[in-house]
Coordinates of C-alpha atoms and ligand atoms in Angstrom, one line a residue:
M1 CA 0.0 0.0 0.0
S2 CA 1.5 3.4 -0.9
K3 CA 1.3 6.2 1.5
P4 CA -1.2 8.9 0.7
W5 CA 0.3 12.4 0.0
W6 CA -1.6 13.9 3.0
Q7 CA -0.4 11.3 5.6
D8 CA 2.1 13.7 7.2
K9 CA 0.2 16.9 6.7
L10 CA -0.9 19.4 9.4
V11 CA -4.1 21.5 8.8
Y12 CA -4.8 25.0 10.0
Q13 CA -8.4 26.2 10.1
I14 CA -9.1 29.8 9.2
Y15 CA -12.4 31.4 10.1
P16 CA -12.2 34.1 7.3
K17 CA -14.4 36.7 8.9
S18 CA -12.2 36.8 12.0
F19 CA -8.7 36.1 10.6
C20 CA -7.3 39.3 9.1
D21 CA -9.0 42.3 7.6
A22 CA -6.9 44.0 4.9
N23 CA -9.4 46.7 3.7
G24 CA -10.5 48.1 7.1
D25 CA -14.2 47.3 6.9
G26 CA -14.0 45.2 10.1
V27 CA -14.4 41.9 8.4
G28 CA -11.6 39.5 7.5
D29 CA -10.9 38.9 3.9
L30 CA -8.8 37.0 1.3
A31 CA -6.2 39.8 1.0
G32 CA -5.8 39.4 4.8
V33 CA -5.3 35.7 4.5
L34 CA -2.7 36.3 1.7
S35 CA -0.8 38.6 4.0
K36 CA -0.4 35.9 6.6
L37 CA 0.8 33.0 4.6
D38 CA 4.4 33.4 5.7
Y39 CA 3.1 33.4 9.3
L40 CA 1.4 30.1 8.6
K41 CA 4.4 28.7 6.8
Q42 CA 6.6 29.6 9.7
L43 CA 4.2 27.8 12.1
G44 CA 4.6 24.6 10.0
V45 CA 1.2 24.5 8.4
D46 CA 0.7 22.4 5.2
L47 CA -3.0 22.8 4.4
V48 CA -5.1 25.8 5.0
W49 CA -8.8 25.0 5.5
L50 CA -11.0 28.0 5.0
S51 CA -14.5 28.1 6.5
P52 CA -17.0 29.0 3.8
I53 CA -16.1 32.0 1.6
Y54 CA -18.9 31.4 -1.0
R55 CA -21.5 34.1 -1.7
S56 CA -23.9 34.0 1.3
P57 CA -26.3 36.1 3.2
F58 CA -24.4 35.0 6.3
V59 CA -27.4 33.9 8.4
D60 CA -25.1 31.1 9.6
Q61 CA -21.8 32.8 8.8
G62 CA -21.4 31.4 5.3
Y63 CA -22.7 27.9 6.1
D64 CA -25.7 29.1 4.1
V65 CA -24.4 29.2 0.5
A66 CA -26.2 31.3 -2.1
D67 CA -23.8 30.6 -5.0
Y68 CA -21.3 27.7 -4.9
Y69 CA -19.3 29.2 -7.8
A70 CA -18.7 32.7 -6.4
I71 CA -16.6 34.2 -3.6
D72 CA -18.6 36.5 -1.4
P73 CA -17.6 40.2 -2.1
A74 CA -17.1 40.7 1.7
F75 CA -14.0 38.4 1.3
G76 CA -12.8 39.5 -2.1
S77 CA -12.8 38.2 -5.6
M78 CA -12.2 35.0 -7.5
E79 CA -8.9 36.5 -8.8
Q80 CA -7.8 36.8 -5.2
F81 CA -8.8 33.3 -4.5
D82 CA -6.7 32.1 -7.5
Q83 CA -3.9 34.2 -6.2
L84 CA -4.3 32.4 -2.9
L85 CA -4.0 29.0 -4.6
A86 CA -0.9 30.2 -6.4
E87 CA 0.7 31.7 -3.3
T88 CA 0.1 28.7 -1.2
R89 CA 1.4 26.4 -3.9
R90 CA 4.6 28.5 -4.1
R91 CA 5.1 27.9 -0.4
G92 CA 4.5 24.2 -0.7
M93 CA 1.1 24.5 1.0
G94 CA -2.5 23.7 -0.2
V95 CA -6.0 25.1 0.3
V96 CA -9.0 23.1 1.6
M97 CA -12.4 24.6 1.2
D98 CA -15.6 23.9 3.3
L99 CA -18.1 21.9 1.3
V100 CA -21.6 22.7 2.6
V101 CA -24.0 20.4 0.7
N102 CA -26.5 19.1 3.3
H103 CA -28.3 22.4 2.7
C104 CA -27.9 25.7 0.8
S105 CA -29.2 29.2 1.4
D106 CA -32.8 30.1 0.8
Q107 CA -31.3 32.8 -1.4
H108 CA -29.8 30.1 -3.7
V109 CA -31.3 30.2 -7.2
W110 CA -32.4 26.5 -6.8
F111 CA -34.5 27.4 -3.8
Q112 CA -35.9 30.5 -5.4
K113 CA -37.0 28.5 -8.5
A114 CA -38.5 25.9 -6.2
L115 CA -40.5 28.5 -4.4
A116 CA -41.7 30.0 -7.7
D117 CA -42.9 26.6 -8.9
P118 CA -43.5 24.3 -5.8
T119 CA -44.4 21.3 -7.9
G120 CA -41.7 21.9 -10.6
P121 CA -38.3 20.1 -10.9
Y122 CA -36.4 22.4 -8.5
A123 CA -38.8 21.6 -5.7
D124 CA -37.4 18.1 -5.8
Y125 CA -33.9 19.5 -5.1
F126 CA -35.4 20.0 -1.6
Y127 CA -37.8 18.2 0.6
F128 CA -41.2 19.7 -0.1
R129 CA -44.0 17.8 1.7
P130 CA -47.7 18.3 2.5
G131 CA -48.6 19.2 6.1
K132 CA -50.3 16.9 8.4
E133 CA -53.5 17.7 10.5
G134 CA -53.1 21.4 10.0
G135 CA -49.4 21.3 11.1
P136 CA -46.0 20.4 9.7
P137 CA -45.3 16.9 8.2
S138 CA -43.6 15.7 11.4
N139 CA -42.6 16.9 14.8
Y140 CA -38.8 17.5 14.3
R141 CA -36.9 20.2 16.0
A142 CA -34.1 21.8 13.9
Y143 CA -30.6 21.9 15.4
F144 CA -30.9 25.7 15.8
G145 CA -34.4 25.4 17.5
G146 CA -38.0 25.5 16.4
S147 CA -39.7 23.2 13.9
A148 CA -37.5 21.8 11.1
W149 CA -40.4 22.4 8.7
E150 CA -41.2 25.8 7.3
P151 CA -44.4 26.6 5.2
V152 CA -43.9 27.1 1.5
P153 CA -45.8 30.4 1.0
G154 CA -49.0 30.1 -1.0
T155 CA -49.2 26.3 -0.7
D156 CA -50.1 23.6 1.9
L157 CA -46.5 22.4 1.6
Y158 CA -43.6 22.6 4.0
Y159 CA -39.8 22.4 3.3
L160 CA -37.4 20.7 5.6
H161 CA -34.4 22.5 7.2
S162 CA -32.2 20.6 9.7
F163 CA -30.5 23.9 10.7
A164 CA -31.9 27.4 10.3
K165 CA -35.0 28.0 8.2
Q166 CA -32.8 30.0 5.8
Q167 CA -30.9 26.7 5.2
P168 CA -33.2 24.4 3.3
D169 CA -32.0 20.8 3.1
L170 CA -30.9 19.5 -0.3
N171 CA -32.4 16.2 -1.5
W172 CA -29.6 13.8 -2.2
Y173 CA -32.1 11.2 -3.3
N174 CA -32.6 13.2 -6.5
P175 CA -30.0 12.2 -9.1
A176 CA -30.2 15.6 -10.7
L177 CA -29.2 17.4 -7.5
R178 CA -26.3 14.9 -7.1
E179 CA -25.1 15.7 -10.6
E180 CA -25.1 19.5 -9.7
I181 CA -23.0 18.8 -6.6
F182 CA -20.5 16.6 -8.4
R183 CA -20.1 19.1 -11.2
M184 CA -19.5 21.9 -8.6
V185 CA -17.0 19.8 -6.5
N186 CA -15.0 18.9 -9.6
W187 CA -15.0 22.5 -10.8
W188 CA -13.2 23.5 -7.6
L189 CA -10.9 20.6 -7.6
D190 CA -10.0 21.2 -11.3
K191 CA -8.9 24.7 -10.2
G192 CA -6.2 23.2 -8.0
L193 CA -7.8 22.9 -4.6
A194 CA -6.2 20.3 -2.3
G195 CA -9.5 19.1 -1.0
F196 CA -12.6 19.7 1.2
R197 CA -13.8 19.7 4.8
V198 CA -17.3 18.2 4.3
D199 CA -19.9 19.9 6.5
A200 CA -22.6 18.2 8.6
I201 CA -22.6 15.4 6.1
I202 CA -24.2 12.7 8.1
N203 CA -27.5 14.6 7.8
I204 CA -27.9 13.9 4.1
Q205 CA -29.4 10.6 4.8
K206 CA -33.1 10.8 5.6
Q207 CA -36.0 8.5 6.3
L208 CA -38.2 9.7 3.5
D209 CA -41.5 8.9 5.3
F210 CA -40.3 11.4 8.0
P211 CA -41.9 9.5 11.0
D212 CA -42.7 11.4 14.2
Y213 CA -40.7 10.7 17.4
P214 CA -41.7 11.0 21.0
A215 CA -41.3 14.6 22.1
D216 CA -38.0 15.3 24.0
G217 CA -38.5 18.9 25.2
P218 CA -41.0 21.4 26.5
D219 CA -41.6 22.6 23.0
G220 CA -43.3 19.2 22.2
L221 CA -40.8 18.5 19.4
A222 CA -38.2 15.7 18.9
S223 CA -34.6 16.4 17.7
I224 CA -34.3 15.9 14.0
W225 CA -31.2 13.9 14.9
R226 CA -33.5 11.0 15.9
M227 CA -34.7 10.6 12.3
V228 CA -31.2 10.9 10.8
Q229 CA -29.8 8.3 13.3
D230 CA -32.4 5.8 12.1
A231 CA -31.8 6.5 8.4
E232 CA -29.7 4.3 6.2
G233 CA -27.7 4.6 3.0
I234 CA -25.2 7.4 3.4
E235 CA -22.4 5.1 2.2
A236 CA -23.9 5.0 -1.3
F237 CA -24.0 8.8 -1.7
L238 CA -20.5 9.3 -0.2
G239 CA -19.1 6.4 -2.3
E240 CA -20.4 8.2 -5.5
L241 CA -18.9 11.5 -4.3
R242 CA -15.6 9.8 -3.7
D243 CA -15.5 7.9 -7.0
R244 CA -16.8 10.8 -9.2
C245 CA -14.9 13.7 -7.5
F246 CA -12.5 13.0 -4.7
A247 CA -10.6 9.9 -5.9
P248 CA -10.0 11.1 -9.5
H249 CA -8.4 14.3 -8.1
D250 CA -6.6 12.5 -5.3
A251 CA -8.2 15.1 -3.0
F252 CA -7.7 15.3 0.8
T253 CA -11.1 15.2 2.5
V254 CA -12.2 15.4 6.1
G255 CA -15.7 14.5 7.1
E256 CA -17.6 16.3 9.8
V257 CA -19.5 13.4 11.2
F258 CA -21.0 12.8 14.7
N259 CA -22.1 9.6 16.3
L260 CA -21.1 7.0 13.8
K261 CA -22.8 3.6 14.1
D262 CA -20.9 0.5 15.1
G263 CA -18.6 -0.6 12.3
Q264 CA -19.1 2.5 10.3
L265 CA -15.6 4.0 11.1
R266 CA -14.1 1.2 9.0
Q267 CA -16.0 2.5 6.0
F268 CA -15.3 6.1 6.5
V269 CA -11.5 6.1 6.8
G270 CA -8.7 3.8 5.6
E271 CA -7.4 2.8 2.3
H272 CA -10.8 2.5 0.7
G273 CA -12.5 5.0 3.0
L274 CA -15.2 7.4 2.0
F275 CA -13.0 10.3 3.3
S276 CA -9.2 10.7 3.9
T277 CA -10.1 11.3 7.5
I278 CA -12.9 12.3 9.9
F279 CA -12.7 14.4 13.0
D280 CA -12.6 12.7 16.3
F281 CA -15.2 14.6 18.3
A282 CA -15.4 12.0 21.1
P283 CA -13.6 14.4 23.6
H284 CA -16.0 17.2 22.7
M285 CA -19.0 15.0 23.2
L286 CA -18.0 14.6 26.9
A287 CA -19.1 18.2 27.5
S288 CA -22.7 17.3 27.0
G289 CA -24.3 16.1 30.2
P290 CA -27.6 14.1 30.6
N291 CA -29.5 17.0 29.0
G292 CA -27.0 17.8 26.3
W293 CA -25.6 21.4 26.2
Q294 CA -28.1 22.4 28.8
T295 CA -26.1 20.4 31.4
P296 CA -22.4 21.1 30.5
E297 CA -20.0 18.8 32.2
E298 CA -16.8 20.0 33.9
F299 CA -13.5 18.7 32.5
K300 CA -12.7 15.3 34.0
F301 CA -9.2 14.2 33.2
A302 CA -9.7 10.4 33.3
A303 CA -12.8 10.5 31.1
W304 CA -11.1 12.8 28.6
R305 CA -8.0 10.6 28.4
G306 CA -10.3 7.6 28.0
A307 CA -12.2 9.2 25.1
V308 CA -9.0 10.2 23.3
F309 CA -7.4 6.8 23.8
A310 CA -10.6 5.0 22.7
G311 CA -10.6 7.0 19.5
Q312 CA -6.9 6.0 18.9
A313 CA -7.7 2.4 19.6
A314 CA -10.8 2.3 17.4
C315 CA -9.1 3.7 14.3
P316 CA -8.2 1.1 11.8
A317 CA -4.4 0.6 11.0
D318 CA -4.8 1.8 7.5
G319 CA -6.8 4.9 8.5
L320 CA -6.3 8.1 10.4
L321 CA -8.6 10.3 12.5
G322 CA -8.5 14.1 12.4
T323 CA -7.3 15.1 15.9
I324 CA -8.7 18.4 17.0
I325 CA -8.8 20.5 20.1
E326 CA -11.1 23.4 18.9
N327 CA -12.8 24.8 15.9
H328 CA -15.3 27.5 15.0
D329 CA -18.2 25.6 16.7
E330 CA -16.5 24.8 20.0
P331 CA -15.3 26.8 23.0
R332 CA -11.6 27.3 23.2
G333 CA -9.6 24.2 24.2
S334 CA -7.5 26.2 26.7
C335 CA -10.7 26.8 28.7
R336 CA -12.1 23.3 28.2
F337 CA -9.7 20.4 28.1
L338 CA -7.6 21.4 31.1
P339 CA -8.2 21.2 34.8
A340 CA -8.8 24.6 36.5
H341 CA -5.2 25.0 37.8
A342 CA -3.9 24.4 34.2
Q343 CA -6.0 26.9 32.4
N344 CA -3.1 29.1 31.5
D345 CA -0.2 29.3 29.0
A346 CA 1.6 26.3 30.5
G347 CA -1.6 24.3 30.2
A348 CA -2.1 25.4 26.6
K349 CA 1.4 24.1 25.7
M350 CA 0.9 20.9 27.6
L351 CA -2.5 20.3 25.8
G352 CA -0.9 21.0 22.4
T353 CA 1.8 18.5 23.1
A354 CA -0.6 15.8 24.2
S355 CA -2.9 16.4 21.2
L356 CA -0.6 17.2 18.2
L357 CA 1.6 14.1 18.5
L358 CA -1.3 11.6 18.6
R359 CA -1.7 9.3 15.7
G360 CA -3.8 11.1 13.1
I361 CA -4.0 14.3 11.0
P362 CA -3.6 17.3 13.4
F363 CA -6.0 20.2 12.9
L364 CA -5.3 23.6 14.5
Y365 CA -7.8 26.4 14.7
Q366 CA -6.7 30.0 14.4
G367 CA -5.5 31.4 17.6
Q368 CA -5.0 28.0 19.3
E369 CA -1.3 28.5 18.7
L370 CA -1.5 31.7 20.9
G371 CA -3.5 30.0 23.6
M372 CA -6.5 32.2 22.8
R373 CA -9.3 31.9 25.4
N374 CA -13.1 32.0 25.5
C375 CA -14.6 35.5 25.4
P376 CA -17.7 35.6 27.7
M377 CA -20.0 38.4 26.5
D378 CA -21.9 40.6 29.0
S379 CA -25.3 40.3 27.5
I380 CA -27.2 38.0 25.0
E381 CA -27.4 41.0 22.5
E382 CA -23.6 40.9 22.2
Y383 CA -23.7 37.4 20.7
D384 CA -23.9 37.2 17.0
D385 CA -24.2 33.4 16.5
L386 CA -27.8 32.2 15.8
E387 CA -27.2 28.9 17.7
T388 CA -26.3 30.9 20.8
H389 CA -29.6 32.8 20.6
A390 CA -31.5 29.6 20.0
R391 CA -29.9 28.1 23.1
Y392 CA -30.7 31.2 25.1
D393 CA -34.4 31.0 24.1
A394 CA -34.5 27.3 24.8
A395 CA -33.0 27.7 28.2
L396 CA -35.6 30.3 29.1
L397 CA -38.3 28.0 27.9
E398 CA -36.9 25.3 30.2
G399 CA -37.5 27.6 33.1
K400 CA -34.0 29.0 33.6
T401 CA -33.6 32.7 34.6
P402 CA -32.0 35.1 32.1
A403 CA -28.8 35.1 34.2
E404 CA -28.6 31.3 34.1
A405 CA -29.4 31.2 30.4
L406 CA -26.6 33.8 29.7
A407 CA -24.2 31.7 31.8
L408 CA -24.9 28.7 29.7
C409 CA -24.2 30.7 26.6
Q410 CA -21.0 32.0 28.0
A411 CA -19.9 28.4 28.6
T412 CA -21.0 26.9 25.3
S413 CA -21.3 29.6 22.7
R414 CA -19.7 29.2 19.3
D415 CA -18.7 32.9 19.5
N416 CA -16.1 32.0 22.1
A417 CA -13.9 30.9 19.2
R418 CA -15.1 33.5 16.7
T419 CA -13.6 36.6 18.2
P420 CA -11.0 38.2 15.9
M421 CA -7.5 36.9 15.7
Q422 CA -5.0 38.8 17.9
W423 CA -2.1 39.9 15.7
N424 CA -0.7 42.6 17.9
G425 CA -1.4 44.8 20.9
G426 CA -2.4 47.9 18.9
P427 CA -5.8 49.2 18.0
G428 CA -8.0 46.5 16.5
A429 CA -5.5 44.0 17.6
G430 CA -3.9 44.2 14.2
F431 CA -6.9 42.4 12.9
T432 CA -8.5 45.5 11.5
T433 CA -7.9 49.2 11.2
G434 CA -11.6 49.7 11.4
R435 CA -14.3 48.6 13.8
P436 CA -14.1 44.7 14.2
W437 CA -17.4 43.0 13.3
M438 CA -17.2 41.2 16.6
R439 CA -15.8 42.3 19.8
L440 CA -12.1 41.5 20.5
N441 CA -11.2 39.3 23.4
P442 CA -10.1 41.9 26.0
D443 CA -6.8 40.0 26.6
Y444 CA -5.4 41.0 23.2
P445 CA -3.0 43.7 24.5
T446 CA -1.0 41.0 26.1
R447 CA -2.0 37.9 24.2
N448 CA -1.1 38.5 20.6
A449 CA 1.1 37.0 17.8
A450 CA 3.6 39.9 17.7
A451 CA 4.3 39.8 21.5
Q452 CA 4.5 36.0 21.4
Q453 CA 6.9 35.9 18.4
T454 CA 9.5 37.8 20.4
D455 CA 9.1 35.7 23.6
E456 CA 10.9 32.4 23.4
N457 CA 8.7 31.0 26.2
S458 CA 5.4 31.9 24.5
V459 CA 2.7 29.5 23.4
L460 CA 3.3 30.5 19.7
R461 CA 7.1 29.8 19.8
Y462 CA 6.4 26.5 21.6
Y463 CA 3.9 25.4 19.0
Q464 CA 6.5 26.3 16.3
R465 CA 9.0 23.9 18.0
L466 CA 6.4 21.2 18.6
I467 CA 5.2 21.2 14.9
A468 CA 8.8 21.3 13.7
L469 CA 9.5 18.2 15.8
R470 CA 6.4 16.4 14.5
K471 CA 7.6 17.1 10.9
S472 CA 11.3 16.7 11.5
G473 CA 13.4 14.5 9.2
E474 CA 14.6 12.5 12.2
W475 CA 11.2 11.8 13.9
G476 CA 8.5 12.8 11.3
E477 CA 7.8 9.2 10.2
V478 CA 7.3 8.0 13.8
F479 CA 4.6 10.6 14.2
S480 CA 3.0 10.4 10.8
E481 CA 3.2 6.6 10.4
G482 CA 3.9 5.1 13.7
S483 CA 1.6 3.0 15.9
F484 CA 0.0 4.4 19.1
A485 CA 0.0 2.7 22.5
P486 CA -1.3 4.1 25.8
V487 CA 1.2 4.2 28.6
W488 CA 0.4 4.4 32.4
D489 CA -3.2 4.8 31.4
T490 CA -4.6 4.3 34.9
H491 CA -2.3 7.0 36.4
P492 CA -4.4 9.7 38.1
S493 CA -2.7 12.6 36.2
L494 CA -0.4 11.4 33.5
F495 CA -1.4 11.5 29.9
A496 CA 1.2 9.4 28.2
Y497 CA 1.6 7.3 25.0
R498 CA 4.2 5.7 22.8
R499 CA 4.5 6.2 19.1
A500 CA 6.6 3.6 17.3
F501 CA 7.8 3.0 13.8
A502 CA 10.5 0.9 12.2
G503 CA 12.3 0.1 15.4
R504 CA 12.2 3.6 16.8
A505 CA 9.9 4.9 19.5
V506 CA 8.9 8.2 21.1
L507 CA 7.3 8.5 24.5
V508 CA 5.0 11.6 25.0
A509 CA 4.1 12.4 28.6
A510 CA 2.1 15.2 30.2
N511 CA 1.3 15.9 33.8
F512 CA -2.3 17.2 34.1
G513 CA -2.2 17.1 37.9
A514 CA -1.4 19.9 40.4
Q515 CA 1.4 17.8 42.0
P516 CA 4.7 16.7 40.5
V517 CA 4.9 13.1 39.4
E518 CA 7.8 10.7 39.2
Q519 CA 7.7 7.4 37.3
P520 CA 10.4 4.8 36.6
L521 CA 11.1 4.5 32.8
E522 CA 11.3 1.1 31.2
T523 CA 14.1 2.1 28.9
P524 CA 16.7 4.9 28.8
A525 CA 15.3 8.0 27.1
R526 CA 16.6 11.2 25.6
L527 CA 14.8 14.5 25.8
L528 CA 13.5 15.8 22.5
L529 CA 11.2 18.6 23.7
E530 CA 9.7 19.8 27.0
S531 CA 7.1 22.5 27.5
T532 CA 8.1 24.6 30.5
G533 CA 11.5 26.1 29.5
S534 CA 13.0 24.6 32.7
P535 CA 14.3 21.2 31.5
A536 CA 17.0 20.8 34.2
P537 CA 15.1 18.8 36.8
L538 CA 13.7 16.5 34.1
A539 CA 17.1 16.0 32.5
A540 CA 18.5 15.1 35.9
A541 CA 15.8 12.5 36.5
L542 CA 16.2 11.0 33.1
A543 CA 19.9 10.4 33.8
K544 CA 18.7 8.2 36.7
G545 CA 16.1 6.4 34.5
Q546 CA 13.2 8.3 36.0
L547 CA 10.6 10.5 34.4
A548 CA 9.9 13.6 36.6
L549 CA 7.3 16.1 35.5
A550 CA 6.2 19.3 37.2
P551 CA 2.5 20.2 37.1
C552 CA 1.6 21.4 33.5
Q553 CA 4.8 20.0 32.1
A554 CA 4.8 17.9 29.0
A555 CA 7.8 16.1 27.5
V556 CA 8.7 14.2 24.4
L557 CA 11.3 11.5 24.8
A558 CA 13.2 9.3 22.3
E559 CA 13.4 5.7 23.4
E560 CA 15.6 4.4 20.7
T561 CA 16.1 0.9 22.1
L562 CA 12.4 -0.1 21.8
Q563 CA 11.1 -2.0 18.8
G564 CA 8.3 -0.5 16.8
Ligands
TEU1 O1 -21.9 22.0 12.1 C1 -22.7 20.8 12.1 C2 -23.3 20.5 13.4 O2 -23.6 19.3 13.6 C3 -23.6 21.6 14.4 O3 -24.8 21.2 15.0 C4 -22.5 21.7 15.4 O4 -22.3 20.5 16.0 C5 -23.0 22.7 16.4 O5 -23.0 24.0 15.8 C6 -22.0 22.8 17.6 O6 -22.5 23.7 18.5 C7 -21.6 22.5 10.8 C8 -20.8 23.7 10.9 O7 -19.5 23.4 11.5 C9 -21.5 24.8 11.6 O8 -20.7 26.0 11.8 C10 -22.8 25.1 10.9 O9 -23.5 26.0 11.6 C11 -23.6 23.8 10.6 O10 -22.8 22.8 10.1 C12 -24.6 24.1 9.6 O11 -24.0 24.2 8.3

């Protein structure tokens, strides 16, 4: 089996609205991205994933696409996009776009034509269904709240939307729709795109009789997820997408899939997988308590370690998972996957070490390399994200007070990760010369890329060294191709594992506890990297065959005598 070209790649996610604004209108743009390519190269990034930049009314920040063939003017032009392709290629990098094809925008011409002729061919690009007993066809709640069915004006029909009502679901069971999608995907790949991150894709499979489910909330509705979960047949659609588009272009693809069924992982990743990789969201799912996001769970070290290690164990030998700490939908990892005492820069470096060297394709989200933190807003009005507003309303309906509902939003809001990137300590954080579209995290005067670049002990400089090690000529193959094995996996505070390849092995160990730990080593080990900038005590312990880690210290050790 030959190794795929993306096996050793590292991906960096850009949230374009909040990355860098070159024209001073307060919104990030492609010219801004172009101006930061050297920064990304220096960090060690191979592939740049852009959240959607297609023409959009931005009801869901571009995840509502009005024209799949156009760049939204807020971001720039197709010429600038082509320039981005050329400039990344010149630096040995590639561009990955977001592929949002479970739904489009209600402003898309397909939907406009469907509304104009609700029994015509374009209506079958969507799910138009007659109502039932004076109400919608079934009792589904959309992910962003409210009924998942919206009346088609002037008819007794409804259309289905899994997300916002401005995001009508596309009917993948219609071959004509599938042809449109394949043509569009191939058009982008022909341009020279490296691949796609495939949005919310599990939702394309439906039960076409749309059965009701028992209500699961005070609104009397049942989550649409219930219907999707019981639906079958996604493999056929994704197989066609792979064979018609991805495989002929040797594209890199990462699927956004939640809650795979038993045995499905084998079909999704690996040599004949439907995608190159899929995100491992198991650690993120731990934050949902018995009542989902309404009952957020505190970080529990052993459960988190267990979820990460279970993902590593479940992944087939010929496949890779996308390892991820944070993205544009999740609170910042530095406030989430760390115990309270470690929610600081030392913790961010430790978490980065623990995550980036796992088996898999590492994904970084903008600002993660600065240890950027959640940004709790003072009132619900300050939040932009529609899901946050839906959660606020749902929490009130559940009987929570406004203060309790706001606290829930502060803990779980997607806007925590969507505040502008912090480039320097000057006005607008170097993100914009104008007024930023979303408030800056108030810590930007001290936490920013310029300050961190000149501080050898910063999170940024540490991430640069960590990524350089992962990709080094000496150890790169161990990280990109090596096996994974947990080490000391019942220890109360150590997160440790061994990566091994071709007779060489690396031990990664991190102390998540508030107390120092000491542990005898099985084999002599040499220090490759440590996270605190104070290696002396660890080096002294290693000389005696011991591992000694201070709280929040992570270390990477070469164990050259072990067989891989
Ligand atoms: O998210 C898909 C998804 O399942 C969301 O429900 C996500 O889990 C939730 O927002 C987390 O709080 C994708 C995109 O990543 C998201 O930004 C979009 O809003 C969504 O699809 C609709 O396109």
